[in-house]
Amino acid sequence: MVATAPMAPDERVFRAHAKGARFQDGVEHGRWWIVGDIEWPHVLIAVSAARREKAPGEFILRVDAAGYPQCAPTFTPWDLSIGGLLQSEYRPKGDLVGHVFRSDWESGAALYAPFDRVALSAHPDWRQRYPHRAWHSKRDLAWILNCLHELLNDADYTGI
């Protein structure tokens, strides 16, 4: 019998949330889903997007969930075909969604939103300025994915 290492607390909570009703409701309704296997602390998650001409029906995010849920996850727009960062020309466009998925900040490796760890580190005042959109440990991954799904399915989203 091969002994397996015990799961870290952050991974255990993440996996429990991913099996939970809120996350699974999004999966069942095609709003988001985990792509492939979880390679902790990284998880690939697809979020569906409204149909736009010459644009994909989903965007992949490489989530760094280390420290979850005490620490906000970080979301990197991801290109599965190259196994790396999604280039600017393939990112969602629109006033708000384009700002969140911008590639001119942190070299495009994080979302510019108060629920992303990197953005919150750069803008600690966002917790007070945007309490309705800022991460805190009582939130869960489904809450963020719902925010992203709303952005990618809003009239503001114009495609890539």
Short mmCIF file of N, CA and C in Angstrom, two decimals:
data_model
loop_
_atom_site.label_atom_id
_atom_site.label_comp_id
_atom_site.label_asym_id
_atom_site.label_seq_id
_atom_site.Cartn_x
_atom_site.Cartn_y
_atom_site.Cartn_z
N MET A 1 0.85 -1.19 0.00
CA MET A 1 0.00 0.00 0.00
C MET A 1 0.89 1.24 0.00
N VAL A 2 0.62 2.16 -0.92
CA VAL A 2 1.39 3.40 -1.02
C VAL A 2 0.68 4.46 -0.18
N ALA A 3 1.46 5.05 0.70
CA ALA A 3 0.90 6.11 1.54
C ALA A 3 0.85 7.40 0.74
N THR A 4 -0.22 8.14 0.88
CA THR A 4 -0.34 9.44 0.22
C THR A 4 -0.16 10.53 1.27
N ALA A 5 0.42 11.63 0.83
CA ALA A 5 0.62 12.75 1.74
C ALA A 5 -0.74 13.35 2.10
N PRO A 6 -0.87 13.81 3.34
CA PRO A 6 -2.14 14.44 3.71
C PRO A 6 -2.36 15.72 2.90
N MET A 7 -3.60 15.99 2.61
CA MET A 7 -3.96 17.17 1.82
C MET A 7 -3.83 18.41 2.70
N ALA A 8 -3.26 19.46 2.14
CA ALA A 8 -3.12 20.73 2.86
C ALA A 8 -4.51 21.33 3.11
N PRO A 9 -4.65 22.11 4.18
CA PRO A 9 -5.96 22.69 4.50
C PRO A 9 -6.55 23.54 3.37
N ASP A 10 -5.72 24.31 2.67
CA ASP A 10 -6.27 25.16 1.60
C ASP A 10 -6.83 24.32 0.47
N GLU A 11 -6.14 23.23 0.12
CA GLU A 11 -6.64 22.35 -0.93
C GLU A 11 -7.90 21.63 -0.49
N ARG A 12 -7.94 21.22 0.76
CA ARG A 12 -9.11 20.51 1.27
C ARG A 12 -10.36 21.42 1.20
N VAL A 13 -10.21 22.68 1.60
CA VAL A 13 -11.34 23.62 1.55
C VAL A 13 -11.73 23.88 0.10
N PHE A 14 -10.74 24.09 -0.77
CA PHE A 14 -11.03 24.33 -2.18
C PHE A 14 -11.83 23.18 -2.77
N ARG A 15 -11.36 21.97 -2.56
CA ARG A 15 -12.05 20.79 -3.12
C ARG A 15 -13.47 20.65 -2.55
N ALA A 16 -13.63 20.97 -1.28
CA ALA A 16 -14.96 20.91 -0.68
C ALA A 16 -15.88 21.94 -1.34
N HIS A 17 -15.36 23.15 -1.57
CA HIS A 17 -16.16 24.18 -2.24
C HIS A 17 -16.49 23.76 -3.68
N ALA A 18 -15.53 23.13 -4.37
CA ALA A 18 -15.76 22.70 -5.75
C ALA A 18 -16.81 21.59 -5.82
N LYS A 19 -16.98 20.84 -4.75
CA LYS A 19 -18.02 19.80 -4.71
C LYS A 19 -19.34 20.34 -4.17
N GLY A 20 -19.31 21.56 -3.66
CA GLY A 20 -20.49 22.15 -3.02
C GLY A 20 -21.56 22.56 -4.00
N ALA A 21 -22.73 22.81 -3.46
CA ALA A 21 -23.92 23.11 -4.28
C ALA A 21 -23.76 24.34 -5.14
N ARG A 22 -23.17 25.41 -4.61
CA ARG A 22 -23.04 26.66 -5.40
C ARG A 22 -22.14 26.44 -6.62
N PHE A 23 -21.01 25.78 -6.42
CA PHE A 23 -20.10 25.52 -7.54
C PHE A 23 -20.75 24.57 -8.52
N GLN A 24 -21.33 23.50 -8.03
CA GLN A 24 -21.93 22.49 -8.90
C GLN A 24 -23.13 23.04 -9.67
N ASP A 25 -23.84 24.00 -9.10
CA ASP A 25 -24.94 24.64 -9.83
C ASP A 25 -24.40 25.33 -11.08
N GLY A 26 -23.27 26.01 -10.95
CA GLY A 26 -22.65 26.66 -12.11
C GLY A 26 -22.21 25.65 -13.15
N VAL A 27 -21.67 24.52 -12.69
CA VAL A 27 -21.26 23.45 -13.61
C VAL A 27 -22.47 22.90 -14.34
N GLU A 28 -23.52 22.58 -13.60
CA GLU A 28 -24.72 21.99 -14.20
C GLU A 28 -25.39 22.91 -15.21
N HIS A 29 -25.26 24.22 -15.00
CA HIS A 29 -25.88 25.18 -15.92
C HIS A 29 -24.90 25.67 -16.99
N GLY A 30 -23.73 25.07 -17.06
CA GLY A 30 -22.77 25.39 -18.10
C GLY A 30 -22.11 26.75 -17.97
N ARG A 31 -22.11 27.31 -16.77
CA ARG A 31 -21.49 28.63 -16.57
C ARG A 31 -19.98 28.51 -16.38
N TRP A 32 -19.53 27.44 -15.72
CA TRP A 32 -18.10 27.20 -15.51
C TRP A 32 -17.87 25.74 -15.21
N TRP A 33 -16.61 25.30 -15.33
CA TRP A 33 -16.24 23.92 -15.04
C TRP A 33 -14.73 23.82 -14.92
N ILE A 34 -14.28 22.82 -14.19
CA ILE A 34 -12.85 22.55 -14.05
C ILE A 34 -12.39 21.80 -15.30
N VAL A 35 -11.25 22.24 -15.84
CA VAL A 35 -10.67 21.63 -17.04
C VAL A 35 -9.52 20.74 -16.59
N GLY A 36 -9.62 19.45 -16.87
CA GLY A 36 -8.54 18.53 -16.51
C GLY A 36 -8.47 18.25 -15.03
N ASP A 37 -7.30 17.83 -14.59
CA ASP A 37 -7.08 17.49 -13.19
C ASP A 37 -6.55 18.69 -12.41
N ILE A 38 -6.86 18.73 -11.14
CA ILE A 38 -6.31 19.76 -10.26
C ILE A 38 -4.86 19.40 -9.96
N GLU A 39 -3.97 20.33 -10.23
CA GLU A 39 -2.55 20.17 -9.90
C GLU A 39 -2.21 21.25 -8.88
N TRP A 40 -2.58 20.96 -7.65
CA TRP A 40 -2.54 21.95 -6.58
C TRP A 40 -1.19 22.63 -6.50
N PRO A 41 -1.21 23.99 -6.33
CA PRO A 41 -2.35 24.87 -6.08
C PRO A 41 -2.98 25.46 -7.34
N HIS A 42 -2.67 24.91 -8.51
CA HIS A 42 -3.22 25.44 -9.75
C HIS A 42 -4.39 24.60 -10.27
N VAL A 43 -5.39 25.32 -10.76
CA VAL A 43 -6.60 24.69 -11.29
C VAL A 43 -6.99 25.46 -12.54
N LEU A 44 -7.27 24.74 -13.61
CA LEU A 44 -7.77 25.37 -14.83
C LEU A 44 -9.29 25.35 -14.79
N ILE A 45 -9.88 26.52 -14.98
CA ILE A 45 -11.34 26.63 -14.95
C ILE A 45 -11.80 27.39 -16.19
N ALA A 46 -12.79 26.84 -16.88
CA ALA A 46 -13.40 27.50 -18.02
C ALA A 46 -14.64 28.24 -17.54
N VAL A 47 -14.82 29.45 -18.05
CA VAL A 47 -16.01 30.25 -17.77
C VAL A 47 -16.66 30.56 -19.11
N SER A 48 -17.94 30.22 -19.24
CA SER A 48 -18.62 30.43 -20.52
C SER A 48 -18.84 31.92 -20.78
N ALA A 49 -18.85 32.25 -22.06
CA ALA A 49 -19.03 33.63 -22.49
C ALA A 49 -20.15 33.70 -23.52
N ALA A 50 -20.78 34.85 -23.58
CA ALA A 50 -21.84 35.07 -24.57
C ALA A 50 -21.26 34.92 -25.97
N ARG A 51 -22.07 34.45 -26.88
CA ARG A 51 -21.64 34.28 -28.27
C ARG A 51 -21.41 35.64 -28.90
N ARG A 52 -20.21 35.79 -29.42
CA ARG A 52 -19.86 36.98 -30.18
C ARG A 52 -19.11 36.51 -31.42
N GLU A 53 -19.26 37.24 -32.51
CA GLU A 53 -18.62 36.85 -33.76
C GLU A 53 -17.11 36.69 -33.58
N LYS A 54 -16.59 35.56 -34.05
CA LYS A 54 -15.16 35.23 -34.02
C LYS A 54 -14.57 35.19 -32.61
N ALA A 55 -15.40 34.99 -31.61
CA ALA A 55 -14.93 34.91 -30.22
C ALA A 55 -15.26 33.52 -29.67
N PRO A 56 -14.45 33.04 -28.74
CA PRO A 56 -14.73 31.72 -28.16
C PRO A 56 -15.96 31.75 -27.26
N GLY A 57 -16.52 30.61 -27.03
CA GLY A 57 -17.68 30.50 -26.15
C GLY A 57 -17.29 30.34 -24.69
N GLU A 58 -15.99 30.34 -24.44
CA GLU A 58 -15.50 30.20 -23.06
C GLU A 58 -14.09 30.78 -22.97
N PHE A 59 -13.71 31.14 -21.78
CA PHE A 59 -12.35 31.58 -21.49
C PHE A 59 -11.80 30.71 -20.36
N ILE A 60 -10.54 30.35 -20.51
CA ILE A 60 -9.87 29.51 -19.52
C ILE A 60 -9.07 30.40 -18.59
N LEU A 61 -9.16 30.11 -17.32
CA LEU A 61 -8.38 30.82 -16.31
C LEU A 61 -7.55 29.81 -15.54
N ARG A 62 -6.28 30.10 -15.37
CA ARG A 62 -5.41 29.28 -14.52
C ARG A 62 -5.47 29.94 -13.14
N VAL A 63 -6.07 29.24 -12.21
CA VAL A 63 -6.30 29.76 -10.88
C VAL A 63 -5.18 29.28 -9.96
N ASP A 64 -4.55 30.22 -9.28
CA ASP A 64 -3.60 29.89 -8.21
C ASP A 64 -4.37 30.06 -6.92
N ALA A 65 -4.69 28.95 -6.29
CA ALA A 65 -5.54 28.98 -5.10
C ALA A 65 -4.76 28.74 -3.80
N ALA A 66 -3.46 28.94 -3.81
CA ALA A 66 -2.66 28.77 -2.60
C ALA A 66 -3.20 29.68 -1.49
N GLY A 67 -3.38 29.10 -0.32
CA GLY A 67 -3.88 29.87 0.83
C GLY A 67 -5.38 30.06 0.88
N TYR A 68 -6.10 29.45 -0.03
CA TYR A 68 -7.56 29.56 -0.13
C TYR A 68 -8.23 29.01 1.13
N PRO A 69 -9.22 29.63 1.68
CA PRO A 69 -9.91 30.85 1.28
C PRO A 69 -9.41 32.10 2.01
N GLN A 70 -8.45 31.96 2.93
CA GLN A 70 -7.95 33.15 3.62
C GLN A 70 -7.34 34.13 2.62
N CYS A 71 -6.64 33.62 1.64
CA CYS A 71 -6.07 34.45 0.57
C CYS A 71 -6.95 34.33 -0.66
N ALA A 72 -7.14 35.45 -1.32
CA ALA A 72 -7.89 35.43 -2.58
C ALA A 72 -7.11 34.63 -3.62
N PRO A 73 -7.79 33.92 -4.48
CA PRO A 73 -7.10 33.28 -5.59
C PRO A 73 -6.59 34.34 -6.58
N THR A 74 -5.67 33.93 -7.43
CA THR A 74 -5.21 34.76 -8.54
C THR A 74 -5.63 34.06 -9.83
N PHE A 75 -6.12 34.83 -10.77
CA PHE A 75 -6.64 34.29 -12.02
C PHE A 75 -5.81 34.77 -13.20
N THR A 76 -5.22 33.85 -13.91
CA THR A 76 -4.44 34.17 -15.10
C THR A 76 -5.20 33.70 -16.33
N PRO A 77 -5.56 34.62 -17.22
CA PRO A 77 -6.18 34.19 -18.49
C PRO A 77 -5.21 33.26 -19.22
N TRP A 78 -5.71 32.10 -19.65
CA TRP A 78 -4.84 31.01 -20.08
C TRP A 78 -5.19 30.52 -21.47
N ASP A 79 -4.16 30.17 -22.21
CA ASP A 79 -4.31 29.60 -23.54
C ASP A 79 -3.91 28.13 -23.47
N LEU A 80 -4.88 27.24 -23.55
CA LEU A 80 -4.59 25.80 -23.46
C LEU A 80 -3.70 25.32 -24.60
N SER A 81 -3.83 25.93 -25.77
CA SER A 81 -3.07 25.44 -26.93
C SER A 81 -1.57 25.65 -26.77
N ILE A 82 -1.17 26.65 -26.01
CA ILE A 82 0.26 26.88 -25.79
C ILE A 82 0.68 26.59 -24.35
N GLY A 83 -0.31 26.33 -23.49
CA GLY A 83 -0.01 26.08 -22.08
C GLY A 83 0.58 27.29 -21.40
N GLY A 84 0.07 28.47 -21.75
CA GLY A 84 0.60 29.70 -21.17
C GLY A 84 -0.39 30.84 -21.22
N LEU A 85 0.11 31.99 -20.88
CA LEU A 85 -0.66 33.22 -20.78
C LEU A 85 -1.43 33.52 -22.08
N LEU A 86 -2.70 33.87 -21.94
CA LEU A 86 -3.53 34.26 -23.08
C LEU A 86 -3.07 35.63 -23.57
N GLN A 87 -2.73 35.71 -24.84
CA GLN A 87 -2.24 36.96 -25.42
C GLN A 87 -3.36 37.99 -25.52
N SER A 88 -2.98 39.25 -25.55
CA SER A 88 -3.90 40.38 -25.53
C SER A 88 -4.98 40.30 -26.61
N GLU A 89 -4.60 39.91 -27.82
CA GLU A 89 -5.57 39.91 -28.91
C GLU A 89 -6.67 38.86 -28.75
N TYR A 90 -6.48 37.92 -27.83
CA TYR A 90 -7.47 36.87 -27.59
C TYR A 90 -8.25 37.06 -26.29
N ARG A 91 -8.04 38.18 -25.64
CA ARG A 91 -8.73 38.44 -24.36
C ARG A 91 -10.08 39.10 -24.60
N PRO A 92 -10.99 38.96 -23.65
CA PRO A 92 -12.30 39.59 -23.79
C PRO A 92 -12.18 41.11 -23.86
N LYS A 93 -12.98 41.70 -24.73
CA LYS A 93 -12.99 43.16 -24.91
C LYS A 93 -14.34 43.72 -24.49
N GLY A 94 -14.30 45.00 -24.13
CA GLY A 94 -15.46 45.74 -23.63
C GLY A 94 -14.96 46.71 -22.59
N ASP A 95 -15.75 47.69 -22.22
CA ASP A 95 -15.27 48.69 -21.27
C ASP A 95 -14.87 48.05 -19.94
N LEU A 96 -15.81 47.39 -19.29
CA LEU A 96 -15.52 46.81 -17.98
C LEU A 96 -14.76 45.50 -18.08
N VAL A 97 -15.24 44.57 -18.89
CA VAL A 97 -14.58 43.27 -18.99
C VAL A 97 -13.16 43.42 -19.54
N GLY A 98 -12.97 44.35 -20.47
CA GLY A 98 -11.64 44.60 -21.01
C GLY A 98 -10.70 45.15 -19.96
N HIS A 99 -11.24 45.94 -19.05
CA HIS A 99 -10.44 46.49 -17.96
C HIS A 99 -10.02 45.38 -16.98
N VAL A 100 -10.92 44.48 -16.69
CA VAL A 100 -10.63 43.38 -15.77
C VAL A 100 -9.61 42.42 -16.39
N PHE A 101 -9.74 42.14 -17.68
CA PHE A 101 -8.86 41.19 -18.38
C PHE A 101 -7.68 41.88 -19.06
N ARG A 102 -7.34 43.05 -18.66
CA ARG A 102 -6.29 43.84 -19.32
C ARG A 102 -4.95 43.12 -19.31
N SER A 103 -4.17 43.37 -20.33
CA SER A 103 -2.86 42.72 -20.43
C SER A 103 -1.72 43.70 -20.16
N ASP A 104 -2.04 44.96 -19.91
CA ASP A 104 -1.01 45.96 -19.66
C ASP A 104 -0.73 46.17 -18.17
N TRP A 105 -1.26 45.31 -17.35
CA TRP A 105 -1.04 45.38 -15.91
C TRP A 105 -0.53 44.01 -15.46
N GLU A 106 0.55 43.99 -14.68
CA GLU A 106 1.16 42.74 -14.22
C GLU A 106 1.44 41.79 -15.38
N SER A 107 1.75 42.34 -16.52
CA SER A 107 2.03 41.57 -17.74
C SER A 107 0.86 40.65 -18.11
N GLY A 108 -0.33 40.99 -17.64
CA GLY A 108 -1.51 40.20 -17.97
C GLY A 108 -1.66 38.92 -17.17
N ALA A 109 -0.84 38.74 -16.14
CA ALA A 109 -0.84 37.48 -15.39
C ALA A 109 -1.87 37.42 -14.27
N ALA A 110 -2.65 38.48 -14.09
CA ALA A 110 -3.68 38.50 -13.06
C ALA A 110 -4.83 39.38 -13.54
N LEU A 111 -6.00 39.16 -12.98
CA LEU A 111 -7.14 40.00 -13.32
C LEU A 111 -7.09 41.28 -12.51
N TYR A 112 -7.52 42.35 -13.11
CA TYR A 112 -7.54 43.65 -12.43
C TYR A 112 -8.91 43.83 -11.79
N ALA A 113 -9.09 43.17 -10.66
CA ALA A 113 -10.38 43.17 -9.97
C ALA A 113 -10.15 42.95 -8.48
N PRO A 114 -11.05 43.44 -7.63
CA PRO A 114 -10.84 43.32 -6.19
C PRO A 114 -11.06 41.93 -5.61
N PHE A 115 -11.26 40.95 -6.48
CA PHE A 115 -11.33 39.57 -5.99
C PHE A 115 -10.10 38.77 -6.38
N ASP A 116 -9.11 39.41 -7.01
CA ASP A 116 -7.87 38.75 -7.39
C ASP A 116 -6.77 39.12 -6.38
N ARG A 117 -6.03 38.13 -5.93
CA ARG A 117 -4.99 38.32 -4.90
C ARG A 117 -3.96 39.36 -5.31
N VAL A 118 -3.48 39.29 -6.55
CA VAL A 118 -2.45 40.22 -7.00
C VAL A 118 -2.99 41.65 -7.01
N ALA A 119 -4.19 41.84 -7.51
CA ALA A 119 -4.79 43.17 -7.55
C ALA A 119 -5.03 43.70 -6.15
N LEU A 120 -5.51 42.86 -5.26
CA LEU A 120 -5.73 43.30 -3.88
C LEU A 120 -4.42 43.66 -3.18
N SER A 121 -3.35 42.94 -3.50
CA SER A 121 -2.05 43.28 -2.91
C SER A 121 -1.57 44.64 -3.40
N ALA A 122 -1.82 44.94 -4.66
CA ALA A 122 -1.41 46.22 -5.23
C ALA A 122 -2.31 47.37 -4.79
N HIS A 123 -3.55 47.05 -4.47
CA HIS A 123 -4.55 48.06 -4.10
C HIS A 123 -5.25 47.65 -2.80
N PRO A 124 -4.57 47.70 -1.67
CA PRO A 124 -5.21 47.25 -0.41
C PRO A 124 -6.45 48.05 -0.03
N ASP A 125 -6.59 49.28 -0.54
CA ASP A 125 -7.77 50.09 -0.25
C ASP A 125 -9.02 49.58 -0.95
N TRP A 126 -8.86 48.68 -1.93
CA TRP A 126 -10.03 48.18 -2.65
C TRP A 126 -10.99 47.43 -1.74
N ARG A 127 -10.52 46.83 -0.68
CA ARG A 127 -11.43 46.12 0.24
C ARG A 127 -12.47 47.08 0.81
N GLN A 128 -12.05 48.30 1.12
CA GLN A 128 -12.98 49.30 1.65
C GLN A 128 -13.73 50.01 0.53
N ARG A 129 -13.07 50.27 -0.59
CA ARG A 129 -13.70 51.01 -1.68
C ARG A 129 -14.74 50.18 -2.42
N TYR A 130 -14.50 48.86 -2.52
CA TYR A 130 -15.40 47.97 -3.29
C TYR A 130 -15.80 46.75 -2.45
N PRO A 131 -16.42 46.96 -1.30
CA PRO A 131 -16.73 45.82 -0.43
C PRO A 131 -17.65 44.79 -1.07
N HIS A 132 -18.51 45.20 -2.00
CA HIS A 132 -19.43 44.28 -2.67
C HIS A 132 -18.73 43.41 -3.69
N ARG A 133 -17.50 43.76 -4.11
CA ARG A 133 -16.75 42.98 -5.10
C ARG A 133 -15.41 42.49 -4.58
N ALA A 134 -15.06 42.83 -3.35
CA ALA A 134 -13.75 42.46 -2.80
C ALA A 134 -13.80 41.08 -2.15
N TRP A 135 -12.70 40.37 -2.29
CA TRP A 135 -12.57 39.05 -1.69
C TRP A 135 -12.44 39.17 -0.18
N HIS A 136 -13.05 38.25 0.52
CA HIS A 136 -12.78 38.00 1.94
C HIS A 136 -13.02 36.51 2.16
N SER A 137 -12.53 36.00 3.27
CA SER A 137 -12.51 34.55 3.48
C SER A 137 -13.88 33.90 3.62
N LYS A 138 -14.93 34.68 3.73
CA LYS A 138 -16.28 34.11 3.77
C LYS A 138 -16.85 33.88 2.37
N ARG A 139 -16.17 34.38 1.37
CA ARG A 139 -16.59 34.15 -0.01
C ARG A 139 -16.04 32.81 -0.46
N ASP A 140 -16.53 32.34 -1.61
CA ASP A 140 -16.00 31.09 -2.15
C ASP A 140 -15.76 31.25 -3.65
N LEU A 141 -15.14 30.25 -4.24
CA LEU A 141 -14.78 30.30 -5.65
C LEU A 141 -16.00 30.53 -6.53
N ALA A 142 -17.13 29.93 -6.20
CA ALA A 142 -18.33 30.10 -7.01
C ALA A 142 -18.76 31.57 -7.05
N TRP A 143 -18.54 32.30 -5.99
CA TRP A 143 -18.88 33.72 -5.96
C TRP A 143 -18.07 34.47 -7.02
N ILE A 144 -16.74 34.21 -7.08
CA ILE A 144 -15.89 34.88 -8.07
C ILE A 144 -16.29 34.44 -9.48
N LEU A 145 -16.49 33.16 -9.67
CA LEU A 145 -16.85 32.66 -10.99
C LEU A 145 -18.16 33.25 -11.47
N ASN A 146 -19.07 33.48 -10.56
CA ASN A 146 -20.32 34.13 -10.93
C ASN A 146 -20.06 35.56 -11.39
N CYS A 147 -19.17 36.28 -10.68
CA CYS A 147 -18.81 37.64 -11.11
C CYS A 147 -18.22 37.62 -12.51
N LEU A 148 -17.32 36.67 -12.78
CA LEU A 148 -16.70 36.57 -14.09
C LEU A 148 -17.70 36.18 -15.17
N HIS A 149 -18.58 35.25 -14.83
CA HIS A 149 -19.61 34.83 -15.78
C HIS A 149 -20.51 36.01 -16.15
N GLU A 150 -20.86 36.82 -15.16
CA GLU A 150 -21.68 38.00 -15.43
C GLU A 150 -20.96 38.96 -16.38
N LEU A 151 -19.66 39.18 -16.16
CA LEU A 151 -18.88 40.07 -17.03
C LEU A 151 -18.86 39.55 -18.47
N LEU A 152 -18.64 38.24 -18.61
CA LEU A 152 -18.51 37.65 -19.93
C LEU A 152 -19.84 37.42 -20.65
N ASN A 153 -20.92 37.72 -19.97
CA ASN A 153 -22.23 37.54 -20.56
C ASN A 153 -23.05 38.84 -20.52
N ASP A 154 -22.39 39.93 -20.25
CA ASP A 154 -23.01 41.24 -20.21
C ASP A 154 -22.96 41.86 -21.61
N ALA A 155 -23.84 42.81 -21.87
CA ALA A 155 -23.83 43.51 -23.16
C ALA A 155 -22.51 44.26 -23.37
N ASP A 156 -21.80 44.58 -22.29
CA ASP A 156 -20.50 45.25 -22.38
C ASP A 156 -19.46 44.39 -23.10
N TYR A 157 -19.57 43.08 -22.98
CA TYR A 157 -18.62 42.18 -23.62
C TYR A 157 -18.85 42.17 -25.12
N THR A 158 -17.81 42.56 -25.88
CA THR A 158 -17.96 42.70 -27.32
C THR A 158 -17.25 41.60 -28.11
N GLY A 159 -16.57 40.70 -27.45
CA GLY A 159 -15.82 39.64 -28.12
C GLY A 159 -14.34 39.81 -27.87
N ILE A 160 -13.53 39.35 -28.82
CA ILE A 160 -12.08 39.49 -28.65
C ILE A 160 -11.50 40.48 -29.65
#
